[in-house]
PDB file of C-alpha atoms in Angstrom:
ATOM      1  CA  GLU A   1       0.011  -0.021   0.012  1.00 86.00           C
ATOM      2  CA  ALA A   2       1.278   3.425  -1.021  1.00 85.00           C
ATOM      3  CA  GLN A   3       1.833   5.445   2.149  1.00 94.00           C
ATOM      4  CA  VAL A   4       3.801   7.998   4.145  1.00 97.00           C
ATOM      5  CA  THR A   5       4.591   6.672   7.603  1.00 97.00           C
ATOM      6  CA  GLN A   6       5.525   8.916  10.504  1.00 97.00           C
ATOM      7  CA  ASN A   7       6.731   7.956  13.904  1.00 97.00           C
ATOM      8  CA  PRO A   8       6.165   8.550  16.575  1.00 97.00           C
ATOM      9  CA  ARG A   9       2.366   9.528  16.242  1.00 96.00           C
ATOM     10  CA  TYR A  10       2.307  11.076  19.816  1.00 96.00           C
ATOM     11  CA  LEU A  11       5.133  12.250  21.948  1.00 95.00           C
ATOM     12  CA  ILE A  12       5.442  14.284  25.159  1.00 96.00           C
ATOM     13  CA  THR A  13       8.864  15.508  25.870  1.00 94.00           C
ATOM     14  CA  VAL A  14      10.682  18.247  27.945  1.00 95.00           C
ATOM     15  CA  THR A  15      12.578  21.354  26.812  1.00 96.00           C
ATOM     16  CA  GLY A  16      15.981  20.676  25.544  1.00 95.00           C
ATOM     17  CA  LYS A  17      15.587  16.894  25.072  1.00 96.00           C
ATOM     18  CA  LYS A  18      16.585  16.215  21.462  1.00 96.00           C
ATOM     19  CA  LEU A  19      14.191  14.234  19.461  1.00 96.00           C
ATOM     20  CA  THR A  20      13.609  12.958  15.938  1.00 97.00           C
ATOM     21  CA  VAL A  21      10.371  12.356  14.092  1.00 98.00           C
ATOM     22  CA  THR A  22      10.880   9.851  11.298  1.00 98.00           C
ATOM     23  CA  CYS A  23       9.143   9.943   7.979  1.00 98.00           C
ATOM     24  CA  SER A  24       9.237   7.200   5.287  1.00 98.00           C
ATOM     25  CA  GLN A  25       7.500   6.916   1.949  1.00 97.00           C
ATOM     26  CA  ASN A  26       7.311   3.860  -0.290  1.00 96.00           C
ATOM     27  CA  MET A  27       6.271   5.575  -3.521  1.00 95.00           C
ATOM     28  CA  ASN A  28       9.756   6.473  -4.817  1.00 94.00           C
ATOM     29  CA  HIS A  29       8.933  10.202  -4.527  1.00 94.00           C
ATOM     30  CA  GLU A  30      11.649  12.712  -5.091  1.00 93.00           C
ATOM     31  CA  TYR A  31      10.030  15.463  -3.267  1.00 93.00           C
ATOM     32  CA  MET A  32       9.348  15.478   0.651  1.00 95.00           C
ATOM     33  CA  SER A  33       8.310  18.131   3.041  1.00 95.00           C
ATOM     34  CA  TRP A  34       7.577  18.809   6.559  1.00 97.00           C
ATOM     35  CA  TYR A  35       4.776  20.969   7.811  1.00 96.00           C
ATOM     36  CA  ARG A  36       3.389  22.026  11.088  1.00 96.00           C
ATOM     37  CA  GLN A  37      -0.214  22.688  11.875  1.00 95.00           C
ATOM     38  CA  ASP A  38      -1.340  25.115  14.445  1.00 93.00           C
ATOM     39  CA  PRO A  39      -4.729  26.363  15.338  1.00 88.00           C
ATOM     40  CA  GLY A  40      -5.661  29.427  13.287  1.00 84.00           C
ATOM     41  CA  LEU A  41      -2.376  29.262  11.351  1.00 86.00           C
ATOM     42  CA  GLY A  42      -2.963  26.436   8.918  1.00 86.00           C
ATOM     43  CA  LEU A  43      -0.155  24.480   7.677  1.00 91.00           C
ATOM     44  CA  ARG A  44       3.244  26.040   7.394  1.00 93.00           C
ATOM     45  CA  GLN A  45       6.225  24.523   5.680  1.00 93.00           C
ATOM     46  CA  ILE A  46       9.260  23.739   7.785  1.00 96.00           C
ATOM     47  CA  TYR A  47      11.724  22.197   5.334  1.00 96.00           C
ATOM     48  CA  TYR A  48      11.616  20.458   2.052  1.00 94.00           C
ATOM     49  CA  SER A  49      13.717  18.229  -0.034  1.00 94.00           C
ATOM     50  CA  MET A  50      13.737  18.050  -3.719  1.00 92.00           C
ATOM     51  CA  ASN A  51      15.807  14.849  -3.821  1.00 92.00           C
ATOM     52  CA  VAL A  52      18.498  12.940  -1.897  1.00 94.00           C
ATOM     53  CA  GLU A  53      20.997  15.295  -0.318  1.00 93.00           C
ATOM     54  CA  VAL A  54      19.058  18.353  -1.377  1.00 93.00           C
ATOM     55  CA  THR A  55      17.165  20.142   1.467  1.00 95.00           C
ATOM     56  CA  ASP A  56      15.883  23.689   1.784  1.00 94.00           C
ATOM     57  CA  LYS A  57      14.201  25.911   4.305  1.00 94.00           C
ATOM     58  CA  GLY A  58      10.542  26.461   4.235  1.00 92.00           C
ATOM     59  CA  ASP A  59       8.683  29.225   5.948  1.00 90.00           C
ATOM     60  CA  VAL A  60       9.406  28.318   9.634  1.00 95.00           C
ATOM     61  CA  PRO A  61      12.678  26.381   9.801  1.00 97.00           C
ATOM     62  CA  GLU A  62      14.090  27.824  13.032  1.00 97.00           C
ATOM     63  CA  GLY A  63      14.649  25.183  15.682  1.00 97.00           C
ATOM     64  CA  TYR A  64      14.542  22.251  13.243  1.00 98.00           C
ATOM     65  CA  LYS A  65      16.892  20.277  11.145  1.00 98.00           C
ATOM     66  CA  VAL A  66      16.351  17.615   8.477  1.00 98.00           C
ATOM     67  CA  SER A  67      18.422  15.267   6.458  1.00 97.00           C
ATOM     68  CA  ARG A  68      17.860  13.309   3.152  1.00 97.00           C
ATOM     69  CA  LYS A  69      20.353  10.559   2.992  1.00 97.00           C
ATOM     70  CA  GLU A  70      17.934   8.186   1.268  1.00 96.00           C
ATOM     71  CA  LYS A  71      15.143   8.786  -1.147  1.00 96.00           C
ATOM     72  CA  ARG A  72      12.555   7.232   1.137  1.00 97.00           C
ATOM     73  CA  ASN A  73      13.411   8.709   4.439  1.00 98.00           C
ATOM     74  CA  PHE A  74      13.255  12.403   5.660  1.00 98.00           C
ATOM     75  CA  PRO A  75      13.628  12.693   9.419  1.00 98.00           C
ATOM     76  CA  LEU A  76      12.724  15.924  11.249  1.00 98.00           C
ATOM     77  CA  ILE A  77      15.227  16.704  14.079  1.00 98.00           C
ATOM     78  CA  LEU A  78      14.417  19.028  17.046  1.00 97.00           C
ATOM     79  CA  GLU A  79      17.892  19.498  18.549  1.00 94.00           C
ATOM     80  CA  SER A  80      16.533  21.522  21.621  1.00 96.00           C
ATOM     81  CA  PRO A  81      12.811  21.429  21.715  1.00 97.00           C
ATOM     82  CA  SER A  82      10.948  24.336  23.237  1.00 97.00           C
ATOM     83  CA  PRO A  83       7.309  24.685  24.247  1.00 97.00           C
ATOM     84  CA  ASN A  84       6.641  26.833  21.117  1.00 96.00           C
ATOM     85  CA  GLN A  85       7.343  23.811  19.069  1.00 98.00           C
ATOM     86  CA  THR A  86       4.355  21.956  20.497  1.00 97.00           C
ATOM     87  CA  SER A  87       2.351  21.275  17.377  1.00 97.00           C
ATOM     88  CA  LEU A  88       0.967  18.725  14.987  1.00 97.00           C
ATOM     89  CA  TYR A  89       3.529  17.823  12.431  1.00 98.00           C
ATOM     90  CA  PHE A  90       2.895  16.237   8.984  1.00 97.00           C
ATOM     91  CA  CYS A  91       5.395  14.812   6.519  1.00 97.00           C
ATOM     92  CA  ALA A  92       4.214  14.849   2.913  1.00 96.00           C
ATOM     93  CA  SER A  93       5.720  13.599  -0.421  1.00 95.00           C
ATOM     94  CA  THR A  94       5.028  13.833  -4.117  1.00 92.00           C
ATOM     95  CA  LEU A  95       6.746  12.433  -7.259  1.00 87.00           C
ATOM     96  CA  SER A  96       8.433  15.730  -7.952  1.00 79.00           C
ATOM     97  CA  ALA A  97       7.909  19.402  -6.941  1.00 73.00           C
ATOM     98  CA  ASN A  98       5.715  20.297  -9.795  1.00 72.00           C
ATOM     99  CA  THR A  99       3.490  17.163  -9.950  1.00 67.00           C
ATOM    100  CA  GLY A 100       0.838  18.506  -7.791  1.00 78.00           C
ATOM    101  CA  GLU A 101      -0.754  16.117  -5.299  1.00 89.00           C
ATOM    102  CA  LEU A 102       0.822  15.766  -1.845  1.00 92.00           C
ATOM    103  CA  PHE A 103       0.511  12.582   0.005  1.00 94.00           C
ATOM    104  CA  PHE A 104       0.453  13.101   3.754  1.00 96.00           C
ATOM    105  CA  GLY A 105       1.342  10.927   6.716  1.00 97.00           C
ATOM    106  CA  GLU A 106      -0.970  10.661   9.567  1.00 96.00           C
ATOM    107  CA  GLY A 107       0.781  13.278  11.631  1.00 96.00           C
ATOM    108  CA  SER A 108       2.893  13.418  14.836  1.00 97.00           C
ATOM    109  CA  ARG A 109       1.489  15.298  17.735  1.00 97.00           C
ATOM    110  CA  LEU A 110       4.259  16.697  19.806  1.00 97.00           C
ATOM    111  CA  THR A 111       4.025  18.284  23.196  1.00 97.00           C
ATOM    112  CA  VAL A 112       7.014  20.077  24.737  1.00 97.00           C
ATOM    113  CA  LEU A 113       6.797  20.823  28.427  1.00 95.00           C
TER     114      LEU A 113
ATOM    115  CA  SER B   1       1.875  36.066   2.411  1.00 50.00           C
ATOM    116  CA  GLN B   2       0.805  33.813  -0.383  1.00 54.00           C
ATOM    117  CA  GLN B   3      -1.361  31.762   2.066  1.00 65.00           C
ATOM    118  CA  GLY B   4      -4.907  31.135   0.883  1.00 73.00           C
ATOM    119  CA  GLU B   5      -7.753  32.162   3.043  1.00 83.00           C
ATOM    120  CA  GLU B   6     -10.860  30.024   3.302  1.00 87.00           C
ATOM    121  CA  ASP B   7     -14.403  31.334   3.894  1.00 88.00           C
ATOM    122  CA  PRO B   8     -16.309  30.615   5.881  1.00 93.00           C
ATOM    123  CA  GLN B   9     -14.256  29.395   8.791  1.00 93.00           C
ATOM    124  CA  ALA B  10     -17.031  27.048   9.824  1.00 95.00           C
ATOM    125  CA  LEU B  11     -20.183  25.757   7.987  1.00 96.00           C
ATOM    126  CA  SER B  12     -22.916  23.560   9.362  1.00 97.00           C
ATOM    127  CA  ILE B  13     -25.577  22.059   7.022  1.00 97.00           C
ATOM    128  CA  GLN B  14     -28.131  19.329   6.889  1.00 97.00           C
ATOM    129  CA  GLU B  15     -27.417  15.965   5.100  1.00 97.00           C
ATOM    130  CA  GLY B  16     -28.350  16.277   1.576  1.00 97.00           C
ATOM    131  CA  GLU B  17     -27.759  19.899   1.223  1.00 97.00           C
ATOM    132  CA  ASN B  18     -24.864  21.388  -0.884  1.00 97.00           C
ATOM    133  CA  ALA B  19     -21.811  22.940   0.788  1.00 97.00           C
ATOM    134  CA  THR B  20     -19.915  25.686  -0.764  1.00 97.00           C
ATOM    135  CA  MET B  21     -16.577  26.986   0.556  1.00 97.00           C
ATOM    136  CA  ASN B  22     -14.342  29.672  -0.913  1.00 96.00           C
ATOM    137  CA  CYS B  23     -10.730  30.319  -1.170  1.00 95.00           C
ATOM    138  CA  SER B  24      -8.926  33.596  -1.894  1.00 95.00           C
ATOM    139  CA  TYR B  25      -5.192  33.989  -2.536  1.00 93.00           C
ATOM    140  CA  LYS B  26      -2.842  36.820  -3.290  1.00 91.00           C
ATOM    141  CA  THR B  27      -0.232  35.909  -5.952  1.00 88.00           C
ATOM    142  CA  SER B  28      -0.382  34.336  -9.438  1.00 89.00           C
ATOM    143  CA  ILE B  29      -0.478  30.539  -9.255  1.00 89.00           C
ATOM    144  CA  ASN B  30       0.282  27.520 -11.339  1.00 89.00           C
ATOM    145  CA  ASN B  31      -2.400  25.506  -9.824  1.00 91.00           C
ATOM    146  CA  LEU B  32      -4.774  25.412  -6.783  1.00 93.00           C
ATOM    147  CA  GLN B  33      -5.559  22.243  -4.870  1.00 94.00           C
ATOM    148  CA  TRP B  34      -8.181  21.280  -2.297  1.00 96.00           C
ATOM    149  CA  TYR B  35      -7.540  18.869   0.562  1.00 96.00           C
ATOM    150  CA  ARG B  36      -9.691  17.294   3.162  1.00 97.00           C
ATOM    151  CA  GLN B  37      -8.701  16.560   6.722  1.00 96.00           C
ATOM    152  CA  ASN B  38     -10.606  14.548   9.154  1.00 95.00           C
ATOM    153  CA  SER B  39     -10.080  15.442  12.804  1.00 89.00           C
ATOM    154  CA  GLY B  40      -6.463  15.209  13.580  1.00 80.00           C
ATOM    155  CA  ARG B  41      -5.600  13.028  10.634  1.00 90.00           C
ATOM    156  CA  GLY B  42      -3.392  13.465   7.618  1.00 92.00           C
ATOM    157  CA  LEU B  43      -4.656  15.621   4.695  1.00 95.00           C
ATOM    158  CA  VAL B  44      -6.100  13.845   1.674  1.00 96.00           C
ATOM    159  CA  HIS B  45      -5.894  15.415  -1.844  1.00 95.00           C
ATOM    160  CA  LEU B  46      -9.315  15.949  -3.375  1.00 97.00           C
ATOM    161  CA  ILE B  47      -8.809  17.822  -6.603  1.00 96.00           C
ATOM    162  CA  LEU B  48      -6.349  20.004  -8.459  1.00 94.00           C
ATOM    163  CA  ILE B  49      -7.250  22.786 -10.877  1.00 95.00           C
ATOM    164  CA  ARG B  50      -4.601  24.488 -13.062  1.00 93.00           C
ATOM    165  CA  SER B  51      -4.422  28.110 -13.668  1.00 93.00           C
ATOM    166  CA  ASN B  52      -5.691  27.785 -17.263  1.00 95.00           C
ATOM    167  CA  GLU B  53      -8.794  25.827 -16.175  1.00 96.00           C
ATOM    168  CA  ARG B  54     -12.008  27.427 -14.900  1.00 97.00           C
ATOM    169  CA  GLU B  55     -13.988  24.455 -13.662  1.00 98.00           C
ATOM    170  CA  LYS B  56     -13.335  20.882 -12.643  1.00 97.00           C
ATOM    171  CA  HIS B  57     -15.513  18.081 -11.483  1.00 96.00           C
ATOM    172  CA  SER B  58     -14.853  14.918  -9.509  1.00 95.00           C
ATOM    173  CA  GLY B  59     -17.722  12.862  -8.301  1.00 96.00           C
ATOM    174  CA  ARG B  60     -19.724  15.166  -5.985  1.00 97.00           C
ATOM    175  CA  LEU B  61     -17.061  17.881  -6.027  1.00 97.00           C
ATOM    176  CA  ARG B  62     -16.919  20.895  -8.284  1.00 98.00           C
ATOM    177  CA  VAL B  63     -14.267  23.307  -8.176  1.00 98.00           C
ATOM    178  CA  THR B  64     -14.092  26.659  -9.959  1.00 98.00           C
ATOM    179  CA  LEU B  65     -11.156  29.012 -10.358  1.00 97.00           C
ATOM    180  CA  ASP B  66     -11.285  32.720 -11.192  1.00 97.00           C
ATOM    181  CA  THR B  67      -7.669  33.908 -11.561  1.00 95.00           C
ATOM    182  CA  SER B  68      -8.810  37.431 -12.280  1.00 95.00           C
ATOM    183  CA  LYS B  69     -10.354  37.527  -8.801  1.00 95.00           C
ATOM    184  CA  LYS B  70      -7.723  35.232  -7.319  1.00 95.00           C
ATOM    185  CA  SER B  71     -10.330  33.030  -5.891  1.00 96.00           C
ATOM    186  CA  SER B  72     -11.626  29.505  -6.060  1.00 97.00           C
ATOM    187  CA  SER B  73     -14.722  27.683  -4.718  1.00 97.00           C
ATOM    188  CA  LEU B  74     -15.214  24.141  -3.760  1.00 98.00           C
ATOM    189  CA  LEU B  75     -18.929  22.825  -3.996  1.00 98.00           C
ATOM    190  CA  ILE B  76     -19.888  19.517  -2.454  1.00 98.00           C
ATOM    191  CA  THR B  77     -23.269  18.327  -3.618  1.00 97.00           C
ATOM    192  CA  ALA B  78     -25.650  16.126  -1.737  1.00 97.00           C
ATOM    193  CA  SER B  79     -23.688  16.217   1.277  1.00 97.00           C
ATOM    194  CA  ARG B  80     -23.312  13.185   3.658  1.00 97.00           C
ATOM    195  CA  ALA B  81     -22.423  12.861   7.319  1.00 96.00           C
ATOM    196  CA  ALA B  82     -19.155  11.328   6.280  1.00 96.00           C
ATOM    197  CA  ASP B  83     -18.247  14.623   4.544  1.00 97.00           C
ATOM    198  CA  THR B  84     -17.770  16.218   7.992  1.00 97.00           C
ATOM    199  CA  ALA B  85     -14.191  17.334   8.014  1.00 97.00           C
ATOM    200  CA  SER B  86     -11.939  20.432   7.449  1.00 96.00           C
ATOM    201  CA  TYR B  87     -11.244  21.616   3.936  1.00 96.00           C
ATOM    202  CA  PHE B  88      -8.151  23.362   2.921  1.00 95.00           C
ATOM    203  CA  CYS B  89      -7.217  25.043  -0.236  1.00 95.00           C
ATOM    204  CA  ALA B  90      -3.581  25.122  -1.213  1.00 93.00           C
ATOM    205  CA  THR B  91      -1.918  27.281  -3.961  1.00 91.00           C
ATOM    206  CA  ASP B  92       1.126  26.270  -5.953  1.00 86.00           C
ATOM    207  CA  ALA B  93       3.046  29.352  -7.139  1.00 76.00           C
ATOM    208  CA  GLY B  94       5.999  27.464  -8.312  1.00 73.00           C
ATOM    209  CA  ALA B  95       8.201  28.067  -5.302  1.00 66.00           C
ATOM    210  CA  ASN B  96       8.600  24.401  -4.312  1.00 71.00           C
ATOM    211  CA  ASN B  97       5.808  24.901  -1.739  1.00 77.00           C
ATOM    212  CA  LEU B  98       2.164  24.545  -1.398  1.00 84.00           C
ATOM    213  CA  PHE B  99       0.662  27.445   0.617  1.00 88.00           C
ATOM    214  CA  PHE B 100      -2.258  26.172   2.666  1.00 90.00           C
ATOM    215  CA  GLY B 101      -5.052  28.262   4.083  1.00 88.00           C
ATOM    216  CA  THR B 102      -6.475  27.928   7.503  1.00 89.00           C
ATOM    217  CA  GLY B 103      -9.283  25.770   6.432  1.00 92.00           C
ATOM    218  CA  THR B 104     -13.199  25.522   6.469  1.00 95.00           C
ATOM    219  CA  ARG B 105     -14.689  23.346   9.184  1.00 96.00           C
ATOM    220  CA  LEU B 106     -17.703  21.512   7.641  1.00 97.00           C
ATOM    221  CA  THR B 107     -20.224  19.800   9.858  1.00 97.00           C
ATOM    222  CA  VAL B 108     -23.050  17.753   8.083  1.00 97.00           C
ATOM    223  CA  ILE B 109     -25.842  16.955  10.373  1.00 96.00           C
ATOM    224  CA  PRO B 110     -27.612  13.571   9.732  1.00 94.00           C
TER     225      PRO B 110
END
């Protein structure tokens, strides 16, 4: 089944404790992206990757890192999480940046205390 | 900001009625997409309309695009309780990013 898989789905952590949210897609998509969703703000792009070893900042990259060592994986790293990073995070992918339809993971709800 | 804005923010209708939600945006676009999100779940792509198209249909969905007004509408006909969800428009301006609006929360009452 074609899908984007995120883990963990739910996480409660404390300020400063490094964490990684994994994202994997099995559709051989070149383009992958991370979004955060906050009430009243919609979805905002954090980072995106056009292909392996190619990543770029989105609209709200501060406090986040990403890597794209393999085509299927695009982990989101919070080196020192802060409470303002409490949010619902979505990974998404598509065949290439201009092909349109994004496929989304089920989301990772992160709470930073 | 290129972010789209949906209107209304919330809509409540009876099952069987039609639901219309609107999206306005600020910059020129390559295409506009509509997505659906069930509560707390991932977004699901519904339909894409390109800048040179004015109307598109998919099952009970009808999307229009008016590039001169920088607006789009999504019509869901003969709504069902299962259509209850949030609906987002997303604009593709060719900047390797889709800009999402804040969504319309649709409630269909059985």
